[in-house]
Amino acid sequence: MSEPAAPSAIGFHPLYRQVKHRLVERMVSRAWPPGHLLPSEVELAGELGVSQGTVRKALDELASERLLTRRQGRGTFVAEHDDARILFQFFKLTADNGKRVFPESRVISAALGVASASERQAFGIPEKARVVRIRRARLLSGRALIVERIAVPHAVFPGIEKDDLPNNIYSLYAARFGVTIARAQEKLKAVALSPPDAKLLGVSAGTPALLIDRLAIALDGRPVERRLSLCLTDNFHYLSDLT
Amino acid sequence: MSEPAAPSAIGFHPLYRQVKHRLVERMVSRAWPPGHLLPSEVELAGELGVSQGTVRKALDELASERLLTRRQGRGTFVAEHDDARILFQFFKLTADNGKRVFPESRVISAALGVASASERQAFGIPEKARVVRIRRARLLSGRALIVERIAVPHAVFPGIEKDDLPNNIYSLYAARFGVTIARAQEKLKAVALSPPDAKLLGVSAGTPALLIDRLAIALDGRPVERRLSLCLTDNFHYLSDLT
DNA sequence: TAGTGGTCTAGACCACTTC
DNA sequence: AAGTGGTCTAGACCACTAT
């Protein structure tokens, strides 16, 4: 490793943060794709020229950020976007009886367009840049309860508008475009459904719905997906843990 | 410390977990009240008969759970329910421009009553047990945007119905009743406002509102507060980080 | 200057998985 | 039996705060 982080005027960067950064770099570059088994702590320590304890601190933090999963006796793996992770990290809608189920999807449309002002701002892309817009309905226990509008930069996901979209779209981002979603931020409001949205969900216009405005951030820190979801919450709720 | 956690059939309890448990015990018993400065790592290690590294691991975990705050050069302190902590941990409503402000409160009523079935279930209290119910309106930038219904077990907060309720009610729980709120779970729905609630908020009946159903858990693990909040979300949103 | 938490190291042993 | 992560120890030095 480089010098022990000289206490320069610029700030202090502990060794384990530099180690973290190097490990994330390998994940971003796909040298270590999702599911990959990392070298052991001892090997990494030797390779990076730091102690095993320092490597451990970096690995533990990455595991707490859900970028790695560690299993005693087996090793450390790059996290995957399997349904279980999506369900726990990204899908907070829960049946009132406590059951959490992954929703089915029915794509309504997928098309290229020119980024709106808010999309340009969200993604930090230039004027006239293109985005792909996907609209789908989502079904929980067989009933359409969510209508979703997804927007992604065309430059990041070229051609996705022509793909078959799987139920779990983040696994497609990873497998076909090499983009791993690391985290997201959601803003929630209560709104009245517009007539077309109400029709899609089979309720009357003006019915209250939960509006979820999500911005998803990739491993490298870029915002790469904006998603507006309108949810009926008669028998479901959004679960938020304040810890 | 006791034996090094014999690998009995019953399971494995690492030393640092036992240390954590002992530290929390002292906070629950108010031997270490909010704001208290803990002994240094070295002192705790000596007192508990473990190494400094083990104490450190316990303290770090408690700090990540927001039960302690650590400050380099100063020491480790028991967390307090100051407005800043409430704002970051428990109050997720944010202005659309990103500003977070602590809301003012106006108490509407506070009265003793008999626990309903759902309250008995939430608190695990027996039939005919009493609860205190508080109703208040909350103002953001001068406008009434939230109507709140709080229910707490009378046995945990005896006489609270006769108190002056401060803006930050969790600081009252701590100061007058020795109860520290450690974490909470919130369930969100979109609902239509009833005529009386709409009148309180100065909008028409049927207006969509965000319903937040919160169950707050004390340091010792007991659920001690249930709170239903109805929020207007025209210029505010509920912020949720998916990390 | 003294005391605190923050970082880093080196080494030991334990628990779990796989072969 | 071998290899992994999980726990625990002991000791060093650094960065920050208060006096």
mmCIF file with all atom_site columns, C-alpha atoms in Angstrom, chain A residues 30 156-165 169-179:
data_model
loop_
_atom_site.group_PDB
_atom_site.id
_atom_site.type_symbol
_atom_site.label_atom_id
_atom_site.label_alt_id
_atom_site.label_comp_id
_atom_site.label_asym_id
_atom_site.label_entity_id
_atom_site.label_seq_id
_atom_site.pdbx_PDB_ins_code
_atom_site.Cartn_x
_atom_site.Cartn_y
_atom_site.Cartn_z
_atom_site.occupancy
_atom_site.B_iso_or_equiv
_atom_site.pdbx_formal_charge
_atom_site.auth_seq_id
_atom_site.auth_comp_id
_atom_site.auth_asym_id
_atom_site.auth_atom_id
_atom_site.pdbx_PDB_model_num
ATOM 1  C CA . ARG A 1 30  ? -16.016 -6.228 -13.181 1.00 0.00 ? 30  ARG A CA 1
ATOM 2  C CA . VAL A 1 156 ? -25.807 3.810  -19.551 1.00 0.00 ? 156 VAL A CA 1
ATOM 3  C CA . PHE A 1 157 ? -28.293 1.197  -20.776 1.00 0.00 ? 157 PHE A CA 1
ATOM 4  C CA . PRO A 1 158 ? -28.143 1.356  -24.600 1.00 0.00 ? 158 PRO A CA 1
ATOM 5  C CA . GLY A 1 159 ? -30.777 -0.800 -26.239 1.00 0.00 ? 159 GLY A CA 1
ATOM 6  C CA . ILE A 1 160 ? -32.579 -1.743 -23.047 1.00 0.00 ? 160 ILE A CA 1
ATOM 7  C CA . GLU A 1 161 ? -35.812 -0.509 -24.616 1.00 0.00 ? 161 GLU A CA 1
ATOM 8  C CA . LYS A 1 162 ? -35.648 -3.498 -26.983 1.00 0.00 ? 162 LYS A CA 1
ATOM 9  C CA . ASP A 1 163 ? -34.939 -6.073 -24.264 1.00 0.00 ? 163 ASP A CA 1
ATOM 10 C CA . ASP A 1 164 ? -37.286 -8.449 -22.603 1.00 0.00 ? 164 ASP A CA 1
ATOM 11 C CA . LEU A 1 165 ? -37.585 -6.953 -19.173 1.00 0.00 ? 165 LEU A CA 1
ATOM 12 C CA . ILE A 1 169 ? -34.780 -5.437 -13.475 1.00 0.00 ? 169 ILE A CA 1
ATOM 13 C CA . TYR A 1 170 ? -31.667 -4.826 -11.341 1.00 0.00 ? 170 TYR A CA 1
ATOM 14 C CA . SER A 1 171 ? -30.406 -8.289 -12.249 1.00 0.00 ? 171 SER A CA 1
ATOM 15 C CA . LEU A 1 172 ? -30.677 -7.234 -15.915 1.00 0.00 ? 172 LEU A CA 1
ATOM 16 C CA . TYR A 1 173 ? -28.737 -4.026 -15.242 1.00 0.00 ? 173 TYR A CA 1
ATOM 17 C CA . ALA A 1 174 ? -25.976 -6.174 -13.735 1.00 0.00 ? 174 ALA A CA 1
ATOM 18 C CA . ALA A 1 175 ? -25.941 -9.035 -16.223 1.00 0.00 ? 175 ALA A CA 1
ATOM 19 C CA . ARG A 1 176 ? -26.341 -7.148 -19.496 1.00 0.00 ? 176 ARG A CA 1
ATOM 20 C CA . PHE A 1 177 ? -24.938 -3.691 -18.757 1.00 0.00 ? 177 PHE A CA 1
ATOM 21 C CA . GLY A 1 178 ? -22.460 -4.337 -15.964 1.00 0.00 ? 178 GLY A CA 1
ATOM 22 C CA . VAL A 1 179 ? -24.161 -1.824 -13.682 1.00 0.00 ? 179 VAL A CA 1
#
